[in-house]
GROMACS .gro file of C-alpha atoms in nm:
model
  396
    1UNK     CA    1   0.000   0.000   0.000
    2UNK     CA    2   0.136   0.339  -0.102
    3UNK     CA    3   0.191   0.589   0.178
    4UNK     CA    4  -0.006   0.914   0.199
    5UNK     CA    5   0.115   1.271   0.232
    6UNK     CA    6  -0.152   1.514   0.355
    7UNK     CA    7  -0.147   1.885   0.268
    8UNK     CA    8  -0.245   2.167   0.497
    9UNK     CA    9  -0.566   2.358   0.428
   10UNK     CA   10  -0.544   2.563   0.104
   11UNK     CA   11  -0.197   2.424   0.031
   12UNK     CA   12  -0.336   2.249  -0.278
   13UNK     CA   13  -0.384   2.567  -0.481
   14UNK     CA   14  -0.055   2.549  -0.671
   15UNK     CA   15  -0.110   2.179  -0.742
   16UNK     CA   16  -0.455   2.254  -0.882
   17UNK     CA   17  -0.295   2.524  -1.101
   18UNK     CA   18  -0.061   2.260  -1.247
   19UNK     CA   19   0.255   2.296  -1.037
   20UNK     CA   20   0.453   1.981  -0.956
   21UNK     CA   21   0.635   2.083  -0.638
   22UNK     CA   22   0.538   2.066  -0.273
   23UNK     CA   23   0.728   2.245   0.001
   24UNK     CA   24   0.785   2.104   0.346
   25UNK     CA   25   0.587   2.387   0.513
   26UNK     CA   26   0.277   2.286   0.312
   27UNK     CA   27   0.257   1.938   0.466
   28UNK     CA   28   0.026   1.857   0.756
   29UNK     CA   29   0.295   1.682   0.958
   30UNK     CA   30   0.055   1.617   1.246
   31UNK     CA   31  -0.137   1.378   1.019
   32UNK     CA   32   0.149   1.256   0.794
   33UNK     CA   33   0.490   1.325   0.953
   34UNK     CA   34   0.755   1.388   0.687
   35UNK     CA   35   1.021   1.227   0.907
   36UNK     CA   36   0.848   0.891   0.859
   37UNK     CA   37   0.930   0.890   0.486
   38UNK     CA   38   1.233   0.725   0.339
   39UNK     CA   39   1.404   0.958   0.086
   40UNK     CA   40   1.280   0.875  -0.263
   41UNK     CA   41   0.968   0.689  -0.150
   42UNK     CA   42   0.649   0.743  -0.349
   43UNK     CA   43   0.328   0.867  -0.189
   44UNK     CA   44  -0.031   0.962  -0.271
   45UNK     CA   45  -0.070   1.338  -0.221
   46UNK     CA   46  -0.394   1.428  -0.046
   47UNK     CA   47  -0.571   1.760  -0.004
   48UNK     CA   48  -0.658   1.867   0.352
   49UNK     CA   49  -0.997   1.697   0.314
   50UNK     CA   50  -0.834   1.368   0.219
   51UNK     CA   51  -0.906   1.392  -0.156
   52UNK     CA   52  -0.626   1.220  -0.359
   53UNK     CA   53  -0.446   1.463  -0.592
   54UNK     CA   54  -0.163   1.265  -0.747
   55UNK     CA   55   0.147   1.054  -0.699
   56UNK     CA   56   0.478   1.210  -0.595
   57UNK     CA   57   0.818   1.099  -0.478
   58UNK     CA   58   0.928   1.238  -0.144
   59UNK     CA   59   1.249   1.369   0.010
   60UNK     CA   60   1.187   1.470   0.373
   61UNK     CA   61   1.532   1.639   0.389
   62UNK     CA   62   1.470   1.882   0.100
   63UNK     CA   63   1.283   2.216   0.097
   64UNK     CA   64   1.097   2.082  -0.209
   65UNK     CA   65   0.985   1.775  -0.018
   66UNK     CA   66   0.772   1.614  -0.291
   67UNK     CA   67   0.748   1.624  -0.670
   68UNK     CA   68   0.439   1.512  -0.859
   69UNK     CA   69   0.496   1.247  -1.127
   70UNK     CA   70   0.132   1.170  -1.216
   71UNK     CA   71  -0.217   1.304  -1.145
   72UNK     CA   72  -0.346   0.946  -1.164
   73UNK     CA   73  -0.317   0.797  -0.815
   74UNK     CA   74  -0.328   0.444  -0.960
   75UNK     CA   75  -0.002   0.506  -1.148
   76UNK     CA   76   0.348   0.468  -1.005
   77UNK     CA   77   0.676   0.611  -1.131
   78UNK     CA   78   0.828   0.291  -1.268
   79UNK     CA   79   0.967   0.154  -1.593
   80UNK     CA   80   0.623   0.155  -1.754
   81UNK     CA   81   0.556   0.524  -1.681
   82UNK     CA   82   0.911   0.615  -1.784
   83UNK     CA   83   0.865   0.440  -2.121
   84UNK     CA   84   0.538   0.632  -2.171
   85UNK     CA   85   0.693   0.969  -2.082
   86UNK     CA   86   1.003   0.902  -2.298
   87UNK     CA   87   0.777   0.824  -2.596
   88UNK     CA   88   0.584   1.147  -2.534
   89UNK     CA   89   0.910   1.343  -2.519
   90UNK     CA   90   1.051   1.172  -2.828
   91UNK     CA   91   0.739   1.246  -3.035
   92UNK     CA   92   0.787   1.619  -2.970
   93UNK     CA   93   1.157   1.617  -3.063
   94UNK     CA   94   1.087   1.414  -3.376
   95UNK     CA   95   0.851   1.693  -3.488
   96UNK     CA   96   1.103   1.964  -3.406
   97UNK     CA   97   1.433   1.828  -3.536
   98UNK     CA   98   1.547   1.644  -3.847
   99UNK     CA   99   1.856   1.502  -3.676
  100UNK     CA  100   1.887   1.319  -3.339
  101UNK     CA  101   2.078   1.583  -3.143
  102UNK     CA  102   1.872   1.748  -2.869
  103UNK     CA  103   1.756   1.743  -2.509
  104UNK     CA  104   1.523   1.445  -2.496
  105UNK     CA  105   1.398   1.496  -2.138
  106UNK     CA  106   1.387   1.835  -1.966
  107UNK     CA  107   1.283   1.750  -1.611
  108UNK     CA  108   0.957   1.914  -1.506
  109UNK     CA  109   0.904   2.042  -1.861
  110UNK     CA  110   0.855   1.679  -1.967
  111UNK     CA  111   0.671   1.578  -1.647
  112UNK     CA  112   0.975   1.393  -1.515
  113UNK     CA  113   1.104   1.606  -1.226
  114UNK     CA  114   1.472   1.556  -1.150
  115UNK     CA  115   1.561   1.385  -1.479
  116UNK     CA  116   1.766   1.525  -1.768
  117UNK     CA  117   1.849   1.326  -2.083
  118UNK     CA  118   2.051   1.474  -2.370
  119UNK     CA  119   2.072   1.281  -2.696
  120UNK     CA  120   2.379   1.265  -2.917
  121UNK     CA  121   2.239   1.029  -3.182
  122UNK     CA  122   2.294   0.682  -3.031
  123UNK     CA  123   2.462   0.809  -2.712
  124UNK     CA  124   2.240   0.930  -2.427
  125UNK     CA  125   2.369   1.137  -2.134
  126UNK     CA  126   2.156   1.120  -1.820
  127UNK     CA  127   2.147   1.333  -1.505
  128UNK     CA  128   1.956   1.200  -1.204
  129UNK     CA  129   1.925   1.515  -0.995
  130UNK     CA  130   1.697   1.401  -0.712
  131UNK     CA  131   1.682   1.109  -0.469
  132UNK     CA  132   1.351   0.999  -0.621
  133UNK     CA  133   1.504   0.969  -0.968
  134UNK     CA  134   1.831   0.828  -0.840
  135UNK     CA  135   1.643   0.536  -0.685
  136UNK     CA  136   1.508   0.450  -1.030
  137UNK     CA  137   1.839   0.442  -1.216
  138UNK     CA  138   1.795   0.085  -1.338
  139UNK     CA  139   1.441   0.158  -1.456
  140UNK     CA  140   1.561   0.472  -1.639
  141UNK     CA  141   1.826   0.272  -1.824
  142UNK     CA  142   1.580  -0.007  -1.910
  143UNK     CA  143   1.318   0.241  -2.036
  144UNK     CA  144   1.570   0.430  -2.252
  145UNK     CA  145   1.697   0.102  -2.389
  146UNK     CA  146   1.341   0.001  -2.484
  147UNK     CA  147   1.246   0.334  -2.647
  148UNK     CA  148   1.572   0.420  -2.827
  149UNK     CA  149   1.803   0.114  -2.821
  150UNK     CA  150   2.110   0.338  -2.775
  151UNK     CA  151   2.472   0.241  -2.823
  152UNK     CA  152   2.565   0.386  -2.484
  153UNK     CA  153   2.406   0.554  -2.183
  154UNK     CA  154   2.623   0.779  -1.964
  155UNK     CA  155   2.536   0.887  -1.611
  156UNK     CA  156   2.670   1.242  -1.568
  157UNK     CA  157   2.569   1.275  -1.206
  158UNK     CA  158   2.779   1.567  -1.082
  159UNK     CA  159   2.527   1.852  -1.061
  160UNK     CA  160   2.483   2.097  -0.775
  161UNK     CA  161   2.121   1.979  -0.752
  162UNK     CA  162   2.241   1.635  -0.646
  163UNK     CA  163   2.446   1.783  -0.366
  164UNK     CA  164   2.138   1.969  -0.241
  165UNK     CA  165   1.963   1.631  -0.227
  166UNK     CA  166   2.260   1.486  -0.033
  167UNK     CA  167   2.360   1.265  -0.326
  168UNK     CA  168   2.721   1.200  -0.424
  169UNK     CA  169   2.886   1.271  -0.759
  170UNK     CA  170   2.937   0.996  -1.013
  171UNK     CA  171   3.024   0.989  -1.380
  172UNK     CA  172   3.011   0.650  -1.550
  173UNK     CA  173   2.906   0.461  -1.859
  174UNK     CA  174   2.592   0.292  -1.730
  175UNK     CA  175   2.511   0.091  -2.041
  176UNK     CA  176   2.682  -0.014  -2.363
  177UNK     CA  177   3.014   0.107  -2.500
  178UNK     CA  178   3.105   0.471  -2.543
  179UNK     CA  179   3.270   0.555  -2.878
  180UNK     CA  180   3.605   0.737  -2.877
  181UNK     CA  181   3.433   1.052  -2.998
  182UNK     CA  182   3.074   1.157  -2.932
  183UNK     CA  183   2.971   1.383  -3.220
  184UNK     CA  184   2.680   1.621  -3.261
  185UNK     CA  185   2.558   1.861  -3.526
  186UNK     CA  186   2.397   2.197  -3.454
  187UNK     CA  187   2.289   2.455  -3.711
  188UNK     CA  188   2.485   2.265  -3.974
  189UNK     CA  189   2.813   2.266  -3.777
  190UNK     CA  190   2.977   1.956  -3.628
  191UNK     CA  191   3.119   1.929  -3.276
  192UNK     CA  192   3.276   1.678  -3.042
  193UNK     CA  193   3.083   1.664  -2.713
  194UNK     CA  194   3.297   1.591  -2.403
  195UNK     CA  195   3.023   1.389  -2.234
  196UNK     CA  196   3.242   1.243  -1.957
  197UNK     CA  197   3.462   1.537  -1.855
  198UNK     CA  198   3.276   1.841  -1.989
  199UNK     CA  199   3.030   2.079  -1.823
  200UNK     CA  200   2.676   1.950  -1.756
  201UNK     CA  201   2.607   1.679  -2.017
  202UNK     CA  202   2.895   1.797  -2.237
  203UNK     CA  203   2.693   2.039  -2.450
  204UNK     CA  204   2.435   2.317  -2.415
  205UNK     CA  205   2.155   2.250  -2.662
  206UNK     CA  206   1.942   2.526  -2.507
  207UNK     CA  207   2.107   2.811  -2.703
  208UNK     CA  208   2.056   2.650  -3.047
  209UNK     CA  209   1.796   2.904  -3.174
  210UNK     CA  210   1.993   3.199  -3.034
  211UNK     CA  211   2.310   3.081  -3.205
  212UNK     CA  212   2.114   3.032  -3.527
  213UNK     CA  213   1.995   3.395  -3.508
  214UNK     CA  214   2.344   3.530  -3.451
  215UNK     CA  215   2.489   3.312  -3.728
  216UNK     CA  216   2.295   3.523  -3.977
  217UNK     CA  217   2.476   3.843  -3.874
  218UNK     CA  218   2.844   3.748  -3.850
  219UNK     CA  219   2.961   3.725  -4.212
  220UNK     CA  220   3.282   3.924  -4.255
  221UNK     CA  221   3.285   4.027  -3.887
  222UNK     CA  222   3.546   4.001  -3.614
  223UNK     CA  223   3.387   3.805  -3.328
  224UNK     CA  224   3.477   3.767  -2.960
  225UNK     CA  225   3.322   3.467  -2.781
  226UNK     CA  226   3.360   3.508  -2.403
  227UNK     CA  227   3.305   3.204  -2.176
  228UNK     CA  228   3.339   3.010  -2.501
  229UNK     CA  229   3.346   2.659  -2.345
  230UNK     CA  230   3.404   2.424  -2.645
  231UNK     CA  231   3.315   2.685  -2.910
  232UNK     CA  232   2.940   2.652  -2.955
  233UNK     CA  233   2.902   3.018  -3.048
  234UNK     CA  234   3.247   3.092  -3.188
  235UNK     CA  235   3.297   2.793  -3.416
  236UNK     CA  236   2.944   2.837  -3.554
  237UNK     CA  237   3.017   3.203  -3.622
  238UNK     CA  238   3.328   3.106  -3.816
  239UNK     CA  239   3.131   2.846  -4.010
  240UNK     CA  240   2.880   3.115  -4.105
  241UNK     CA  241   3.138   3.352  -4.250
  242UNK     CA  242   3.299   3.545  -3.963
  243UNK     CA  243   3.639   3.668  -4.080
  244UNK     CA  244   3.804   3.611  -3.742
  245UNK     CA  245   3.685   3.454  -3.414
  246UNK     CA  246   3.857   3.468  -3.077
  247UNK     CA  247   3.731   3.225  -2.812
  248UNK     CA  248   3.814   3.306  -2.449
  249UNK     CA  249   3.769   3.067  -2.157
  250UNK     CA  250   3.936   3.004  -1.822
  251UNK     CA  251   3.963   2.630  -1.898
  252UNK     CA  252   4.261   2.516  -2.105
  253UNK     CA  253   4.085   2.184  -2.163
  254UNK     CA  254   3.778   2.360  -2.306
  255UNK     CA  255   3.999   2.564  -2.540
  256UNK     CA  256   4.166   2.247  -2.666
  257UNK     CA  257   3.817   2.133  -2.761
  258UNK     CA  258   3.754   2.467  -2.939
  259UNK     CA  259   4.060   2.401  -3.154
  260UNK     CA  260   3.946   2.043  -3.215
  261UNK     CA  261   3.597   2.158  -3.318
  262UNK     CA  262   3.738   2.430  -3.543
  263UNK     CA  263   3.959   2.170  -3.714
  264UNK     CA  264   3.662   1.931  -3.749
  265UNK     CA  265   3.490   2.197  -3.962
  266UNK     CA  266   3.799   2.314  -4.152
  267UNK     CA  267   3.805   2.647  -3.965
  268UNK     CA  268   4.147   2.644  -3.801
  269UNK     CA  269   4.256   2.960  -3.984
  270UNK     CA  270   3.956   3.164  -3.866
  271UNK     CA  271   3.938   3.053  -3.500
  272UNK     CA  272   4.194   3.133  -3.230
  273UNK     CA  273   4.177   3.086  -2.852
  274UNK     CA  274   4.286   3.274  -2.543
  275UNK     CA  275   4.296   3.135  -2.192
  276UNK     CA  276   4.194   3.369  -1.913
  277UNK     CA  277   3.936   3.482  -1.662
  278UNK     CA  278   3.669   3.680  -1.846
  279UNK     CA  279   3.693   4.016  -1.666
  280UNK     CA  280   4.074   4.015  -1.681
  281UNK     CA  281   4.072   3.921  -2.049
  282UNK     CA  282   3.827   4.201  -2.136
  283UNK     CA  283   4.042   4.454  -1.949
  284UNK     CA  284   4.355   4.330  -2.127
  285UNK     CA  285   4.189   4.361  -2.469
  286UNK     CA  286   4.094   4.720  -2.387
  287UNK     CA  287   4.449   4.800  -2.278
  288UNK     CA  288   4.579   4.655  -2.605
  289UNK     CA  289   4.336   4.863  -2.810
  290UNK     CA  290   4.148   4.562  -2.950
  291UNK     CA  291   3.810   4.609  -3.117
  292UNK     CA  292   3.543   4.362  -3.224
  293UNK     CA  293   3.233   4.380  -3.442
  294UNK     CA  294   3.037   4.115  -3.249
  295UNK     CA  295   3.075   4.006  -2.886
  296UNK     CA  296   2.905   3.706  -2.726
  297UNK     CA  297   2.861   3.697  -2.348
  298UNK     CA  298   2.730   3.356  -2.236
  299UNK     CA  299   2.849   3.328  -1.874
  300UNK     CA  300   2.772   3.056  -1.621
  301UNK     CA  301   2.494   3.137  -1.375
  302UNK     CA  302   2.609   3.432  -1.162
  303UNK     CA  303   2.296   3.385  -0.951
  304UNK     CA  304   2.253   3.036  -0.806
  305UNK     CA  305   2.017   3.130  -0.519
  306UNK     CA  306   1.785   3.421  -0.443
  307UNK     CA  307   2.031   3.566  -0.193
  308UNK     CA  308   2.285   3.599  -0.479
  309UNK     CA  309   2.062   3.834  -0.682
  310UNK     CA  310   2.221   4.171  -0.582
  311UNK     CA  311   2.581   4.054  -0.636
  312UNK     CA  312   2.484   3.862  -0.947
  313UNK     CA  313   2.314   4.160  -1.108
  314UNK     CA  314   2.623   4.371  -1.040
  315UNK     CA  315   2.838   4.105  -1.209
  316UNK     CA  316   2.613   4.098  -1.519
  317UNK     CA  317   2.616   4.478  -1.536
  318UNK     CA  318   2.995   4.494  -1.507
  319UNK     CA  319   3.045   4.218  -1.765
  320UNK     CA  320   2.830   4.399  -2.020
  321UNK     CA  321   3.005   4.732  -1.950
  322UNK     CA  322   3.348   4.580  -2.004
  323UNK     CA  323   3.239   4.412  -2.327
  324UNK     CA  324   3.073   4.718  -2.478
  325UNK     CA  325   3.402   4.910  -2.443
  326UNK     CA  326   3.548   4.670  -2.701
  327UNK     CA  327   3.280   4.714  -2.967
  328UNK     CA  328   3.346   4.931  -3.271
  329UNK     CA  329   3.128   5.226  -3.375
  330UNK     CA  330   2.841   5.002  -3.487
  331UNK     CA  331   2.864   4.669  -3.310
  332UNK     CA  332   2.650   4.376  -3.201
  333UNK     CA  333   2.627   4.236  -2.849
  334UNK     CA  334   2.472   3.900  -2.765
  335UNK     CA  335   2.417   3.906  -2.389
  336UNK     CA  336   2.285   3.589  -2.226
  337UNK     CA  337   2.200   3.460  -1.880
  338UNK     CA  338   2.111   3.109  -1.764
  339UNK     CA  339   2.028   3.227  -1.410
  340UNK     CA  340   1.662   3.144  -1.347
  341UNK     CA  341   1.663   3.400  -1.062
  342UNK     CA  342   1.752   3.684  -1.303
  343UNK     CA  343   1.426   3.822  -1.441
  344UNK     CA  344   1.432   3.908  -1.815
  345UNK     CA  345   1.366   4.275  -1.740
  346UNK     CA  346   1.667   4.279  -1.504
  347UNK     CA  347   1.899   4.152  -1.778
  348UNK     CA  348   1.756   4.424  -2.001
  349UNK     CA  349   1.830   4.677  -1.725
  350UNK     CA  350   2.189   4.551  -1.689
  351UNK     CA  351   2.243   4.596  -2.063
  352UNK     CA  352   2.069   4.935  -2.072
  353UNK     CA  353   2.286   5.064  -1.789
  354UNK     CA  354   2.601   4.931  -1.953
  355UNK     CA  355   2.516   5.099  -2.285
  356UNK     CA  356   2.455   5.436  -2.119
  357UNK     CA  357   2.768   5.398  -1.903
  358UNK     CA  358   2.969   5.397  -2.227
  359UNK     CA  359   2.761   5.688  -2.363
  360UNK     CA  360   2.630   5.483  -2.652
  361UNK     CA  361   2.290   5.393  -2.794
  362UNK     CA  362   2.138   5.047  -2.787
  363UNK     CA  363   1.868   4.887  -2.998
  364UNK     CA  364   1.736   4.552  -2.879
  365UNK     CA  365   1.667   4.363  -3.201
  366UNK     CA  366   1.636   4.011  -3.063
  367UNK     CA  367   1.502   3.853  -2.746
  368UNK     CA  368   1.575   3.483  -2.725
  369UNK     CA  369   1.492   3.198  -2.493
  370UNK     CA  370   1.578   2.832  -2.452
  371UNK     CA  371   1.513   2.602  -2.747
  372UNK     CA  372   1.190   2.403  -2.785
  373UNK     CA  373   1.363   2.086  -2.667
  374UNK     CA  374   1.372   2.258  -2.325
  375UNK     CA  375   0.994   2.300  -2.289
  376UNK     CA  376   0.867   2.544  -2.028
  377UNK     CA  377   0.610   2.411  -1.781
  378UNK     CA  378   0.342   2.685  -1.778
  379UNK     CA  379   0.285   2.649  -1.402
  380UNK     CA  380   0.655   2.645  -1.310
  381UNK     CA  381   0.832   2.976  -1.389
  382UNK     CA  382   1.166   2.820  -1.287
  383UNK     CA  383   1.162   2.607  -1.603
  384UNK     CA  384   1.196   2.925  -1.814
  385UNK     CA  385   1.553   3.008  -1.719
  386UNK     CA  386   1.743   3.111  -2.035
  387UNK     CA  387   1.753   3.466  -2.170
  388UNK     CA  388   1.942   3.613  -2.465
  389UNK     CA  389   1.942   3.971  -2.591
  390UNK     CA  390   2.071   4.074  -2.932
  391UNK     CA  391   2.161   4.442  -2.908
  392UNK     CA  392   2.294   4.674  -3.177
  393UNK     CA  393   2.523   4.924  -3.004
  394UNK     CA  394   2.633   5.239  -3.180
  395UNK     CA  395   2.772   5.586  -3.121
  396UNK     CA  396   2.585   5.913  -3.165
   0.00000   0.00000   0.00000
C-alpha cells in the first residue's frame, strides 16, 4: 500500500494550477509526519480533506519535499511510466528536429522532475538530480533502452542539484560502450561533445535558436566569444562567415576542444583561442586597443540562489560594461543569462545601464529563450531560465 502525504488547508492551490512541487511547510505533519518517509519513497498526495491529488516521490530532507509524477493515483513512477513519458518526449523532438541531437527529457518540462536526458544520436547522457530519480536508475536505463536502443548511456551525475539532495557525484558509462568521440551537429556545424569530462552533459543545446539567429549576422565580422566553453558560439560564427573569431575561456581543456571543433569543420585559420578569466581578459583587450564587431557573453549562472541576486546583477552589469568598451562604432552584443533567478527585465536593465555607461545607444533587435527541446512548464516559472538579448550598439 502506497503511503499518503496530507497537505495543509489551502496548500493544494498550486497543485490545482498545475505545479509539480510541494514544500515542506505545506505538509500537515501532524497527520502525515515527513520524518516517517524514506528519501525517494512514493506517496499519494492528499488535499486537507483527504481527496487524492496525485502521486509524488518524497524527500523529507529537502525544501521541495515532494514532486508530482502523475495526477493518476493508480499510477506509479516505474519503468512503464518512464517508457510512456520518454515516448511522449521523443514524439515532440521528432517533430522539431530532423537530426537526433537534442535534449530528450527536460525535467519538469517533460513531467519527469529531477531527470535530464541529452541525446547525441545513439549516445544518451543522463542526469539524475533528485533522490527519487536516483532510486530509479535501473528503470531509467531499461526504459531508454526500450524506447531508443542506444549504443551507450552515460550517467553524468555531478550537478549541484544532487548535492542539495545529499547525493554524491558519479560519472560512468551505465550501459553499452562509449565511442572514442561523441559527435553532434547543430545549425549545420559539427562538434565533439565531451560527455564524460565536460560541463553539464557535455553540450548546451538550449542556445541552439539563439546561435542560429546570430549566425545570420556574422559574415565578414570580427567576433569575440567570451566564456566560449568548447566553441558553440564561436565555431558556428566562423562556419557562417565570420572573418576572425577569438574564443576566451578560463579552462585550457575547453579551449583544446575549441581548436578540435574548429579543425573538425575546416576552420582552423579563422578561429583562435585565449585562456583567461573573463573580466581580466576584457580589461587586457581594452588596454591593447582591441576592437570587435560582435561580442558574445554567455556566462555561467552568476545567480545560483535568491540571496545571490544583488551581487549577481552587479556582475552581469559589469560584464556587459566591459564588453561594450570593445565594440566598434556600430557593433553587435549578444548578452545571455542562464540564471533562473535573473528576471528578463533585469537583464535588459543591466544591458541598458552598460550601454549608457559607455555613452552609446542600444537597440534591442532580438530577445531569445531556450530552445523548444527545453519546454517550459506553464505552471513552473523556474523552467523558463534562459535569456538572450541581441543588441545593436552604436555611437551618436
